[in-house]
Short mmCIF file of C-alpha atoms in Angstrom, two decimals:
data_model
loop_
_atom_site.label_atom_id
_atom_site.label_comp_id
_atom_site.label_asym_id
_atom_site.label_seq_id
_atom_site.Cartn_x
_atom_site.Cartn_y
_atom_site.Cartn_z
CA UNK A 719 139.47 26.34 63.53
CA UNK A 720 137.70 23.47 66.13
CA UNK A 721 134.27 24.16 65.43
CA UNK A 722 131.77 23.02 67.70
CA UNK A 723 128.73 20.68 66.46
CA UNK A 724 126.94 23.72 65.99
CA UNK A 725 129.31 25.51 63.52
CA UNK A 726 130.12 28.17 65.58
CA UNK A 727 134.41 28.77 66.30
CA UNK A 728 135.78 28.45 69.66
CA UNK A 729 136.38 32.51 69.21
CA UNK A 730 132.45 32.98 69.04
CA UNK A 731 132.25 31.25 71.87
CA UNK A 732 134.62 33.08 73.81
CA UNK A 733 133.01 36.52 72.73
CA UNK A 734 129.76 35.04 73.67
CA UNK A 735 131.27 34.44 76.69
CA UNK A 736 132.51 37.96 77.60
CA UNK A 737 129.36 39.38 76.42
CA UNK A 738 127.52 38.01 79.47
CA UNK A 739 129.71 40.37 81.24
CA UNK A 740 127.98 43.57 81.70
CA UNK A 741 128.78 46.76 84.33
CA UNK A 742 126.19 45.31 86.55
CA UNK A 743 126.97 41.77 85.99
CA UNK A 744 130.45 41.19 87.28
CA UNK A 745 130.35 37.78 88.60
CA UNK A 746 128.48 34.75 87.23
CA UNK A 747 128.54 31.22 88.32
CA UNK A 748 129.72 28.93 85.37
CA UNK A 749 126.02 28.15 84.93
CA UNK A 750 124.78 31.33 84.31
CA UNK A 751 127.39 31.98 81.85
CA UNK A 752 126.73 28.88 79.69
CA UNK A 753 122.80 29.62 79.96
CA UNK A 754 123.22 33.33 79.06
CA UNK A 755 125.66 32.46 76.43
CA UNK A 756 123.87 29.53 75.11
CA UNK A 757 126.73 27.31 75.22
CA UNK A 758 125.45 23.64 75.84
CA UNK A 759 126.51 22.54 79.75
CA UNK A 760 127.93 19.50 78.31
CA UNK A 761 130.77 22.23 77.09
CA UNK A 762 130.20 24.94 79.12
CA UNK A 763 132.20 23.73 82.02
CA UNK A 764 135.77 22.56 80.57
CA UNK A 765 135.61 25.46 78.13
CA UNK A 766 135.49 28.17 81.60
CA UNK A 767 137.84 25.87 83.06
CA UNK A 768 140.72 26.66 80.23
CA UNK A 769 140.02 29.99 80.44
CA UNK A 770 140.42 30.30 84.57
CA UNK A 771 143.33 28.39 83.54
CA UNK A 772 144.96 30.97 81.31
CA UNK A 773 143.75 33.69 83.37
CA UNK A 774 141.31 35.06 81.06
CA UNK A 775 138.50 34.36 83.72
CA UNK A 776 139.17 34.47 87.51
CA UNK A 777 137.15 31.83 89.75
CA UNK A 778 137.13 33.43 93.53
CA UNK A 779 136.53 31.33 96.46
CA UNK A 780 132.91 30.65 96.32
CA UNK A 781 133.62 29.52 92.28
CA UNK A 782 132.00 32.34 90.79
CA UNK A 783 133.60 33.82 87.68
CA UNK A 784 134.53 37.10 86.95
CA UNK A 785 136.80 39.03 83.91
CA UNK A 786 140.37 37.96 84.65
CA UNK A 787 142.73 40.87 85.29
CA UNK A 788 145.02 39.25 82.88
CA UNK A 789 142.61 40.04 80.12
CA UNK A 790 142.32 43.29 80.86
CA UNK A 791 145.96 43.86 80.94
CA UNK A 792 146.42 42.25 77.70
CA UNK A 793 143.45 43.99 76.07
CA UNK A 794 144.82 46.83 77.23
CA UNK A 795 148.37 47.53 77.17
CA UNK A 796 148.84 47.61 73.46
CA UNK A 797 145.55 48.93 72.94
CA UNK A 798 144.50 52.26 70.94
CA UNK A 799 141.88 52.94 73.62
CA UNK A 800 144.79 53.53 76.23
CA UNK A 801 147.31 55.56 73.34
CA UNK A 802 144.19 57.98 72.56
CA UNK A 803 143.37 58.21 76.25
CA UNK A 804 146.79 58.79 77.95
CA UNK A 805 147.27 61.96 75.19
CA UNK A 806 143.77 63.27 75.72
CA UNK A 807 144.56 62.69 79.51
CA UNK A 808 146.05 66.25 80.70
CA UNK A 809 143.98 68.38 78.23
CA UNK A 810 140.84 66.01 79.92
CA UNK A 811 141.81 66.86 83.39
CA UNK A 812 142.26 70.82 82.61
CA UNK A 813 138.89 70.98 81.10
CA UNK A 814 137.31 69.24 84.19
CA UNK A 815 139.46 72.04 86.68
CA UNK A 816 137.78 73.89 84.92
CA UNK A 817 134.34 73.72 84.13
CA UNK A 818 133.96 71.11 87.13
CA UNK A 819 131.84 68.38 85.63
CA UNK A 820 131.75 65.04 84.60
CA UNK A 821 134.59 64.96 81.35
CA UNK A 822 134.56 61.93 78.55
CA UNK A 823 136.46 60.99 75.74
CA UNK A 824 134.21 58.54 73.04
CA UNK A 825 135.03 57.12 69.88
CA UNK A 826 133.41 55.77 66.86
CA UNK A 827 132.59 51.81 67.57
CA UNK A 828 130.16 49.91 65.76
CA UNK A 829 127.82 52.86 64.88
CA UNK A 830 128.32 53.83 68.81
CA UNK A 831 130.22 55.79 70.57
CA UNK A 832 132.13 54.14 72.92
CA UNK A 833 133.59 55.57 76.13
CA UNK A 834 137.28 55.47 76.48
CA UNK A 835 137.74 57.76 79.96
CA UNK A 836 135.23 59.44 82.06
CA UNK A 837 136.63 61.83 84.77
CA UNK A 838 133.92 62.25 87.35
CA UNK A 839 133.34 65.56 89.45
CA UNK A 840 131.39 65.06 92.66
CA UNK A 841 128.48 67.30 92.99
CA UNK A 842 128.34 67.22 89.07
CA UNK A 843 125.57 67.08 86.46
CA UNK A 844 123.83 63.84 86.15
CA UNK A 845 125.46 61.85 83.52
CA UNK A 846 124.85 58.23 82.45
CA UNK A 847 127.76 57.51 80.78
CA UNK A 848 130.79 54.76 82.00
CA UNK A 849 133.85 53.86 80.41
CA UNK A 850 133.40 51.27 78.38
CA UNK A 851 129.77 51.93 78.20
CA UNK A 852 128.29 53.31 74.73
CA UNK A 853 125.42 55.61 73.97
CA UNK A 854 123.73 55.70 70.34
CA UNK A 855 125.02 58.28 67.80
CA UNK A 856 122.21 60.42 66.84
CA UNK A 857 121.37 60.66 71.02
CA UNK A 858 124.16 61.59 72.30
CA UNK A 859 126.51 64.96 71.56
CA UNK A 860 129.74 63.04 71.23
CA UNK A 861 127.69 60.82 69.22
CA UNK A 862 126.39 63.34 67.45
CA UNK A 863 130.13 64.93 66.29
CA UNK A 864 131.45 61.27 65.78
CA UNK A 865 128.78 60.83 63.31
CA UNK A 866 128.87 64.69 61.58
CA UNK A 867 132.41 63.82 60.90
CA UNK A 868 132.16 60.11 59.66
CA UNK A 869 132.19 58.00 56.54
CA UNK A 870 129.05 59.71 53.93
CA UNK A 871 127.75 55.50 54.34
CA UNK A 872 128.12 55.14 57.74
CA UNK A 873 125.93 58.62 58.25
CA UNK A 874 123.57 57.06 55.80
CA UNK A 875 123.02 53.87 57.76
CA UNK A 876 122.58 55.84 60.83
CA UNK A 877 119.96 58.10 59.05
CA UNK A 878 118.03 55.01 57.58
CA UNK A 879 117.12 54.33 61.23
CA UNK A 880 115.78 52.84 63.32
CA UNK A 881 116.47 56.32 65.38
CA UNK A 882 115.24 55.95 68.51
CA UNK A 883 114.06 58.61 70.94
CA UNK A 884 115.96 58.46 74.68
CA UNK A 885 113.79 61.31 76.11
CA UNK A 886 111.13 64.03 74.01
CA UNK A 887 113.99 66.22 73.19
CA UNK A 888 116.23 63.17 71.26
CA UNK A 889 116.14 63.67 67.18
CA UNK A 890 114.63 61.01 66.08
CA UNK A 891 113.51 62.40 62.88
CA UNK A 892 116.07 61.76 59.64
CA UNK A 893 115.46 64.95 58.02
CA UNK A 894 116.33 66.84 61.31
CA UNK A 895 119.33 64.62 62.34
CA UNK A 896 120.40 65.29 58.82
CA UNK A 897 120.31 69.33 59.13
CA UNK A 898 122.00 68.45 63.03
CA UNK A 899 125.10 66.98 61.44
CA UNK A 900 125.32 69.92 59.11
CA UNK A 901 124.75 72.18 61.98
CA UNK A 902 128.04 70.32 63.95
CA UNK A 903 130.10 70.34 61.00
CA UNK A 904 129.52 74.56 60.25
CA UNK A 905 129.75 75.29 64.25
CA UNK A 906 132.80 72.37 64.94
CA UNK A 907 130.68 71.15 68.20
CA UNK A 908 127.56 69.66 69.01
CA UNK A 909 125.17 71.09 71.81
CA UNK A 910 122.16 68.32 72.55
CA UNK A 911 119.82 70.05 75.11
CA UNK A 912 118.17 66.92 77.20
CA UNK A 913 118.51 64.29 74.03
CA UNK A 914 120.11 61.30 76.51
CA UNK A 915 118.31 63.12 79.95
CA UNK A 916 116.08 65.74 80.84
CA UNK A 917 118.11 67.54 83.32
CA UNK A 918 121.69 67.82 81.08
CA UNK A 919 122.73 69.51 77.94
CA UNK A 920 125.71 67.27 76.80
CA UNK A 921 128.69 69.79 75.01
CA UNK A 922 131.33 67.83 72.59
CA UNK A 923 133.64 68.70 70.17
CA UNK A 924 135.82 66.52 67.46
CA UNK A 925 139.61 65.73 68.32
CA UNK A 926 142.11 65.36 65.44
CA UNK A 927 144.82 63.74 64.81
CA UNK A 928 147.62 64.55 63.08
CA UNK A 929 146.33 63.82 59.29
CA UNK A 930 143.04 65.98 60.24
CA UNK A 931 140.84 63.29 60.55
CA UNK A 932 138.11 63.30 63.99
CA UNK A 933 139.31 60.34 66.14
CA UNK A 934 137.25 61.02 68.89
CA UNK A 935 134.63 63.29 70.72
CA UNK A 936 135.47 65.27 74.19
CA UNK A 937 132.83 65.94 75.93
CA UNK A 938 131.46 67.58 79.22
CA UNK A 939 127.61 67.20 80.69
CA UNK A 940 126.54 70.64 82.29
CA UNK A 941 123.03 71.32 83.45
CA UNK A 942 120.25 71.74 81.14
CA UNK A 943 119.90 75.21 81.67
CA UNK A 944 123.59 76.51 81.97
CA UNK A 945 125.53 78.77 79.76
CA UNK A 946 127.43 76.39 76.99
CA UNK A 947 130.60 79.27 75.97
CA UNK A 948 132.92 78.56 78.64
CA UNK A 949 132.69 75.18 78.76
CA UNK A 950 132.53 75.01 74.39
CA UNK A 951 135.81 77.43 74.92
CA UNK A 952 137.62 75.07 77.01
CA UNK A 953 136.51 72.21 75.08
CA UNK A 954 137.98 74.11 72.12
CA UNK A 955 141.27 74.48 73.74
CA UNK A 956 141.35 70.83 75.03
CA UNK A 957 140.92 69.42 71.71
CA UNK A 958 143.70 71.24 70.46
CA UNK A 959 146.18 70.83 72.59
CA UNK A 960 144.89 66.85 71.67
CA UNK A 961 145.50 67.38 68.16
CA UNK A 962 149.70 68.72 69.46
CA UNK A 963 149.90 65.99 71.79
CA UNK A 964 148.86 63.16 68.52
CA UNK A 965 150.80 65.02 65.96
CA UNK A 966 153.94 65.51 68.16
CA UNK B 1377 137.92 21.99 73.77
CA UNK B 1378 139.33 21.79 70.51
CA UNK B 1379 142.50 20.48 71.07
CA UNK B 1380 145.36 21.52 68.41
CA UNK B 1381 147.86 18.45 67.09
CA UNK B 1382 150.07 19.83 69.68
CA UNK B 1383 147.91 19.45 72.46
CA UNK B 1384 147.13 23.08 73.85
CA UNK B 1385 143.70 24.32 73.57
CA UNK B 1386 143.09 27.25 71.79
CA UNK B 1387 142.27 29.30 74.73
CA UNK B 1388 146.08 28.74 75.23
CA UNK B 1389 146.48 29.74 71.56
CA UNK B 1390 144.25 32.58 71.98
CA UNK B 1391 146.58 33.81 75.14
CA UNK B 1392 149.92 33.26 73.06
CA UNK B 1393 148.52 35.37 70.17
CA UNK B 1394 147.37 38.10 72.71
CA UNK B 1395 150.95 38.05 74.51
CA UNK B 1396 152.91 39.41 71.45
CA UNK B 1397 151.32 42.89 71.29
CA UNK B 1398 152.56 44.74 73.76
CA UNK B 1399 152.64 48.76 74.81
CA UNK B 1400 156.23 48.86 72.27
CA UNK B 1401 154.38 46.62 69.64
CA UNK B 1402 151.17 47.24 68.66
CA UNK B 1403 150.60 46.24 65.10
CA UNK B 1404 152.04 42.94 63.61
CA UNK B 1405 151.44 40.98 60.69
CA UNK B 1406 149.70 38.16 61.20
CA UNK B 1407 153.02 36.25 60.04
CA UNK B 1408 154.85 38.10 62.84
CA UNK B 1409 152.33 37.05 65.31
CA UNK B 1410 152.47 33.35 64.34
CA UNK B 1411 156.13 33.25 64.40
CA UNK B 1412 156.03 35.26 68.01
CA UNK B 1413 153.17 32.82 69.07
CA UNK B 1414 154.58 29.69 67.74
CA UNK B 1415 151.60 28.98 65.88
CA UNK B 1416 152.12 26.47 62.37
CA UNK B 1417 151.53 28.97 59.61
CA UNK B 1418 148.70 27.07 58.37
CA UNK B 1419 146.61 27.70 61.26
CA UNK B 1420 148.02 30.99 62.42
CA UNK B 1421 145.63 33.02 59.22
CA UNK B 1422 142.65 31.41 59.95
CA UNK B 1423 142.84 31.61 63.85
CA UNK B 1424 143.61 34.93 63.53
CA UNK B 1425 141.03 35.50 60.60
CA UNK B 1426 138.40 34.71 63.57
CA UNK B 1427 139.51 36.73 65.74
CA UNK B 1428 139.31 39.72 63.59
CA UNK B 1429 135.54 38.53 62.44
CA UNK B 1430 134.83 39.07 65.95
CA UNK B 1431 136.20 42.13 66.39
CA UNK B 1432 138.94 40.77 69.35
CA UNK B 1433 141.68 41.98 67.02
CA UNK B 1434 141.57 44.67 64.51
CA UNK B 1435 143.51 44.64 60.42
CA UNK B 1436 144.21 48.17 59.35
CA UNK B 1437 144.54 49.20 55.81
CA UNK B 1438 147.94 47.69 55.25
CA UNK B 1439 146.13 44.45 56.43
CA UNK B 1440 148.21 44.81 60.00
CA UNK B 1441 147.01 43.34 62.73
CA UNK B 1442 145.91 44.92 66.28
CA UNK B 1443 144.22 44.50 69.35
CA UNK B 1444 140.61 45.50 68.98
CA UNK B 1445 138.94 48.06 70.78
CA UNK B 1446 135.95 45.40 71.25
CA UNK B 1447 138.24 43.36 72.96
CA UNK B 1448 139.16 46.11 75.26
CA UNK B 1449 135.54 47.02 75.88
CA UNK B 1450 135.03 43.27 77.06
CA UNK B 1451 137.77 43.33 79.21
CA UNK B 1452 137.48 46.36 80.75
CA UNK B 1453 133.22 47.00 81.61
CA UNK B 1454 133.18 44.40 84.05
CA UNK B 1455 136.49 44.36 85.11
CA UNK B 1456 137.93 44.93 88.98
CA UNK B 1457 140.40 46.68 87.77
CA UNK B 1458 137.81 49.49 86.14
CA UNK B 1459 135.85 49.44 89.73
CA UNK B 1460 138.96 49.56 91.54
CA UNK B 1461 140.33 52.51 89.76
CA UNK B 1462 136.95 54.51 89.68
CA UNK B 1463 137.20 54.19 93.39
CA UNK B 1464 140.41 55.37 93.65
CA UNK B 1465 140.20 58.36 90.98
CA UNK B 1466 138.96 61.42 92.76
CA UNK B 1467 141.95 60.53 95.98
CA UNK B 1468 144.59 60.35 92.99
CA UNK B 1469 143.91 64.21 91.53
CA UNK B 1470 144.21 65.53 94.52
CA UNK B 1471 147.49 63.35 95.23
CA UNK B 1472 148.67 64.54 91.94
CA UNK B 1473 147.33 67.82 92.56
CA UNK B 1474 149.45 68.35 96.15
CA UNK B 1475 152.13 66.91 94.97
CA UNK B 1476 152.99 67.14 91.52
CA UNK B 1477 154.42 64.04 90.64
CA UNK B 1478 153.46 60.77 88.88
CA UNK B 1479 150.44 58.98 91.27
CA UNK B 1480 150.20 55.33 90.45
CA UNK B 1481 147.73 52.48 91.53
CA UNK B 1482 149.18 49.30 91.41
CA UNK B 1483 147.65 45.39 92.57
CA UNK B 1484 149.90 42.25 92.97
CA UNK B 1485 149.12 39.95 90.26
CA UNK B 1486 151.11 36.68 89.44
CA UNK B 1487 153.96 38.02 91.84
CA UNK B 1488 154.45 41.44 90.14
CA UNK B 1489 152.76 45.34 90.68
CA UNK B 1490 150.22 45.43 87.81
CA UNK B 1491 149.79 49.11 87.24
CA UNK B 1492 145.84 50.27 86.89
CA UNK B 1493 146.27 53.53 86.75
CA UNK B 1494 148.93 56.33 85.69
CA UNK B 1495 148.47 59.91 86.03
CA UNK B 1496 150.87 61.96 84.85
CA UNK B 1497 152.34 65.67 85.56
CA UNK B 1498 154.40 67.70 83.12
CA UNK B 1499 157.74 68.46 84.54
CA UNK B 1500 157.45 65.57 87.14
CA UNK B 1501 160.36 63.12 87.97
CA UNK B 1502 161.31 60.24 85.86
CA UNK B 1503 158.75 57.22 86.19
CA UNK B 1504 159.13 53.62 83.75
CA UNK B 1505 155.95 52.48 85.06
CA UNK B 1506 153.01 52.50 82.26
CA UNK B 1507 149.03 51.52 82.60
CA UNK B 1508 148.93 47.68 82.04
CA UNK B 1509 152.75 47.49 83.24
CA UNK B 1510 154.40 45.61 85.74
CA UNK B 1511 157.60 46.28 88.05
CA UNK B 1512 158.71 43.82 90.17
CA UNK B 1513 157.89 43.53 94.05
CA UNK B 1514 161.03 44.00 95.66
CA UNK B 1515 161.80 46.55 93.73
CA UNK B 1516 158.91 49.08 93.23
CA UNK B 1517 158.02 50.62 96.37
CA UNK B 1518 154.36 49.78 95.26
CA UNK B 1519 155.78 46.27 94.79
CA UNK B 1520 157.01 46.35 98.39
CA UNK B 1521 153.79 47.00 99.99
CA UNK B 1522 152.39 44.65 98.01
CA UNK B 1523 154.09 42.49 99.21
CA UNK B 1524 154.40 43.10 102.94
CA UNK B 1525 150.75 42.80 103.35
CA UNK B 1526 150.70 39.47 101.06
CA UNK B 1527 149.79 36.04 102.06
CA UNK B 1528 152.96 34.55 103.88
CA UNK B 1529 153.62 31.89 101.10
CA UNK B 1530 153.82 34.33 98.59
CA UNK B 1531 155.86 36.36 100.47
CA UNK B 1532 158.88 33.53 101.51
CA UNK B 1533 157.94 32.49 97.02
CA UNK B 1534 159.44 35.72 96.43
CA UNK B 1535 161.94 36.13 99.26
CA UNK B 1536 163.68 32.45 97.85
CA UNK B 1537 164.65 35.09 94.64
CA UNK B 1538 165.94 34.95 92.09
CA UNK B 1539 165.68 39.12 93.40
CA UNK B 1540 167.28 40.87 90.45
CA UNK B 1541 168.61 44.30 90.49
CA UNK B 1542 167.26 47.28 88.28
CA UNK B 1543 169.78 49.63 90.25
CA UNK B 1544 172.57 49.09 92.53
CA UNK B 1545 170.10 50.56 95.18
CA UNK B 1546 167.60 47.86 94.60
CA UNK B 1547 167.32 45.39 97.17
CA UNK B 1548 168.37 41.83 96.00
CA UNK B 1549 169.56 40.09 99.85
CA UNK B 1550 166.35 37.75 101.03
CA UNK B 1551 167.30 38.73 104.63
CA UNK B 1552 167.26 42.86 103.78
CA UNK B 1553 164.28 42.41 101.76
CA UNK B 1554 162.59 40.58 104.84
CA UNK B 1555 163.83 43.65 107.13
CA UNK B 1556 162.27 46.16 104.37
CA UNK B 1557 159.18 44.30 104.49
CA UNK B 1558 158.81 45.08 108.50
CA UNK B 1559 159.74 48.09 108.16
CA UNK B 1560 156.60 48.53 105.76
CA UNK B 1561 154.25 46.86 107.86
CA UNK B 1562 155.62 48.68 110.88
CA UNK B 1563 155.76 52.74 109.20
CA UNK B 1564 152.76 51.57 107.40
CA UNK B 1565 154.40 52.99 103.73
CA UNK B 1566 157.02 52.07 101.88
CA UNK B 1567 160.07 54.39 101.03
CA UNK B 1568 162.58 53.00 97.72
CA UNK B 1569 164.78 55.42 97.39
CA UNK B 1570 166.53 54.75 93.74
CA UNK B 1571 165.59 51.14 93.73
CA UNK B 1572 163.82 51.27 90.09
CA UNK B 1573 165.69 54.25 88.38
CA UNK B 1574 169.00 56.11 90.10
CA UNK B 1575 167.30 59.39 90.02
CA UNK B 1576 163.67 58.32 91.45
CA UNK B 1577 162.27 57.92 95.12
CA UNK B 1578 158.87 55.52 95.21
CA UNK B 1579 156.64 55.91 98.00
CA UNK B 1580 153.61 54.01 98.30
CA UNK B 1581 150.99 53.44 101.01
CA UNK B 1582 148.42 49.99 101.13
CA UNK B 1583 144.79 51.05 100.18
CA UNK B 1584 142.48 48.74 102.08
CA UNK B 1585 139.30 47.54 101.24
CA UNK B 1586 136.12 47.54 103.87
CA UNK B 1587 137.16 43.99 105.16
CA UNK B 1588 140.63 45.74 105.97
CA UNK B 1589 142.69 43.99 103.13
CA UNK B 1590 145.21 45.63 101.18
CA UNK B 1591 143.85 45.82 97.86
CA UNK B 1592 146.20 48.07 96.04
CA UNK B 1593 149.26 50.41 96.70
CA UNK B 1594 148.69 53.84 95.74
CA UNK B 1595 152.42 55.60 95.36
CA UNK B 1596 154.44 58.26 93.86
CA UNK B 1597 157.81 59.32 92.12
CA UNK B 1598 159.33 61.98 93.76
CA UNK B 1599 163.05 63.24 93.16
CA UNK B 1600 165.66 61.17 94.56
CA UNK B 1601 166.47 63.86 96.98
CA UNK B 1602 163.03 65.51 97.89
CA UNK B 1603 161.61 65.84 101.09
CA UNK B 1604 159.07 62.23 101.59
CA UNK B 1605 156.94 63.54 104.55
CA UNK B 1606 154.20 65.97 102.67
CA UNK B 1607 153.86 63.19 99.94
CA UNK B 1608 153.56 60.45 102.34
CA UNK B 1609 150.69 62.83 104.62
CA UNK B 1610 148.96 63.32 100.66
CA UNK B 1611 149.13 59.14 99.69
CA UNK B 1612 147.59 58.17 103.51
CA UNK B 1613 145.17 61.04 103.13
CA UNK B 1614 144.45 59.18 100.12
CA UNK B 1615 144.09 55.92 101.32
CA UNK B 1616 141.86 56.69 103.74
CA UNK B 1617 139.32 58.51 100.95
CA UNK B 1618 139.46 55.17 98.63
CA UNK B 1619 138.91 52.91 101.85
CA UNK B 1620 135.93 54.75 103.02
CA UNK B 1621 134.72 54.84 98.97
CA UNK B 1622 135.47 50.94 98.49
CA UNK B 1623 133.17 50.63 102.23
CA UNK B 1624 130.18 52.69 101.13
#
């Protein structure tokens, strides 16, 4: 539908669009977005125009463009992301009372895991990740139990590479990653000692829903050198009470 | 761009297609979409065929269409809704945490409360309001200070009505609602005592950003006949925390 001289839909174009949008890149002039986008500035203009319109993009007073807040209302109220999150929600929260540090929930995105929640704890571990950010599968430990517990062809793809390293300690070698994922699936949790930093062991363990199948990692971030049962234990507990809160 | 036989671009398309899912329908066929969209069927599969290539909606198994979780991603990374609620996180546990009731974060958008945030407590008092939901000013009490801290045009926009009522104790008289609105500024919270459900009091305080704006209304749902003035201490408490976080 309305392709542009160059063959690409006006849906591309819109994704392009968004993509320019990072965490650190909130606003854009229309310029920038067309540039970074590599829409032609012939276009670039009426097409942001249409979407201030609908409220897809906001323009604020100095006509810089930002996400419109009625996108993310309407990506989100019907959205699996918020369903998966609100149940995980209260088990997420205990495990955080509890081991007091940073909390996430991830699931499996285009060979990434992709974070749905994060619940921060001041004085916490260092921890990279940001909702809606990803991290690569083989780095990080929710990673790392998303892919133990995916498709045999997905794992395969992952495991023909490139994998690579984050920091020394990140498995970048098939063979390894391959016993790793064997090692997650006979425990039920992944521990990765310093694979995304130096400083943190990330924890995470599968949550099910109610047909059994892992829809998502929990995970905390505790310090590299800490004791992993407690926190494993109430990650344990957190992911079933999950599983109830799905199946019920 | 790409103007449709019927004249509306198909960023307007795009924004009718999004508009049927919603948090009580989540998956439609793409027949039920068209039909809710008012799209001719022999656009509707294609448009919506490009939309799935790009991962902005999702087709299950059954070939049912969702929203997709890229889409979400997009919308939500760069958001001000995302910064917003990061800000305000760690000041809503320990609201929810003193009081133990619902603790909502709500903005004014388009002339309604758009909620950002939900948490919820087991065992806490009735609350309609969901994550990506809206109530409407004059009746939420997070719609009411909203509202009294809105520009004046907006303000006398809603105060002309229609002012529909959810309960018999929701205010729907102009000249009350501009007394109620004084009141607000003047106590510097609002209290709606059974003005969205019979059984529910909202209370709500303005969270301000560093310029002094209100940028949000953090509130919660207490019992209809509870005591208001430990709540009330816990939401300015709050406010205070997510205005020195939103300066820094």
């Amino acid at each position: 539908m309305a392709n542009s001289p160059t063959g690409d839909s006006v849906t591309e174009r819109l994704l392009r669009v968004l993509e320019t949008f990072t965490p650190t890149r909130t606003v854009q002039s229309a310029a920038e977005i067309g540039r970074r986008a590599g829409l032609p500035s012939s276009t670039v203009h009426r097409f942001i125009g249409e979407l201030v319109e609908t409220g897809l993009l906001e323009r604020d007073e100095d006509r810089r463009i930002r996400v419109g807040m009625r996108l993310w209302e309407l990506a989100t109220r019907s959205s699996a992301a918020l369903r998966l999150r609100q149940a995980a929600m209260p088990a997420m929260e205990r495990v955080q009372a509890a081991v007091g540090e940073h909390t996430q929930l991830a699931i499996l995105e285009q060979d990434e895991a992709l974070f749905l929640e994060r619940l921060s704890s001041r004085d916490a571990t260092s921890n990279i990740t940001r909702i809606a950010g990803r991290l690569p599968l083989h780095a990080s430990s929710s990673g790392l139990v998303l892919l133990a517990y995916a498709p045999p062809d997905l794992q395969e793809r992952v495991l023909a590479g490139p994998l690579h390293g984050l920091t020394r300690a990140t498995i970048t070698d098939p063979t390894a990653l391959r016993r790793k994922l064997a090692e997650v699936r006979r425990l039920g949790h992944a521990v990765a000692p310093g694979s995304i930093e130096d400083v943190a062991t990330g924890l995470a363990v599968p949550v099910r829903d109610a047909a059994g199948r892992c829809v998502a990692a929990l995970s905390v971030v505790v310090a590299r050198d800490a004791a992993v049962e407690a926190p494993l234990a109430a990650l344990h507990r957190a992911a079933r009470d999950i599983h109830s809160t799905l199946g019920a």
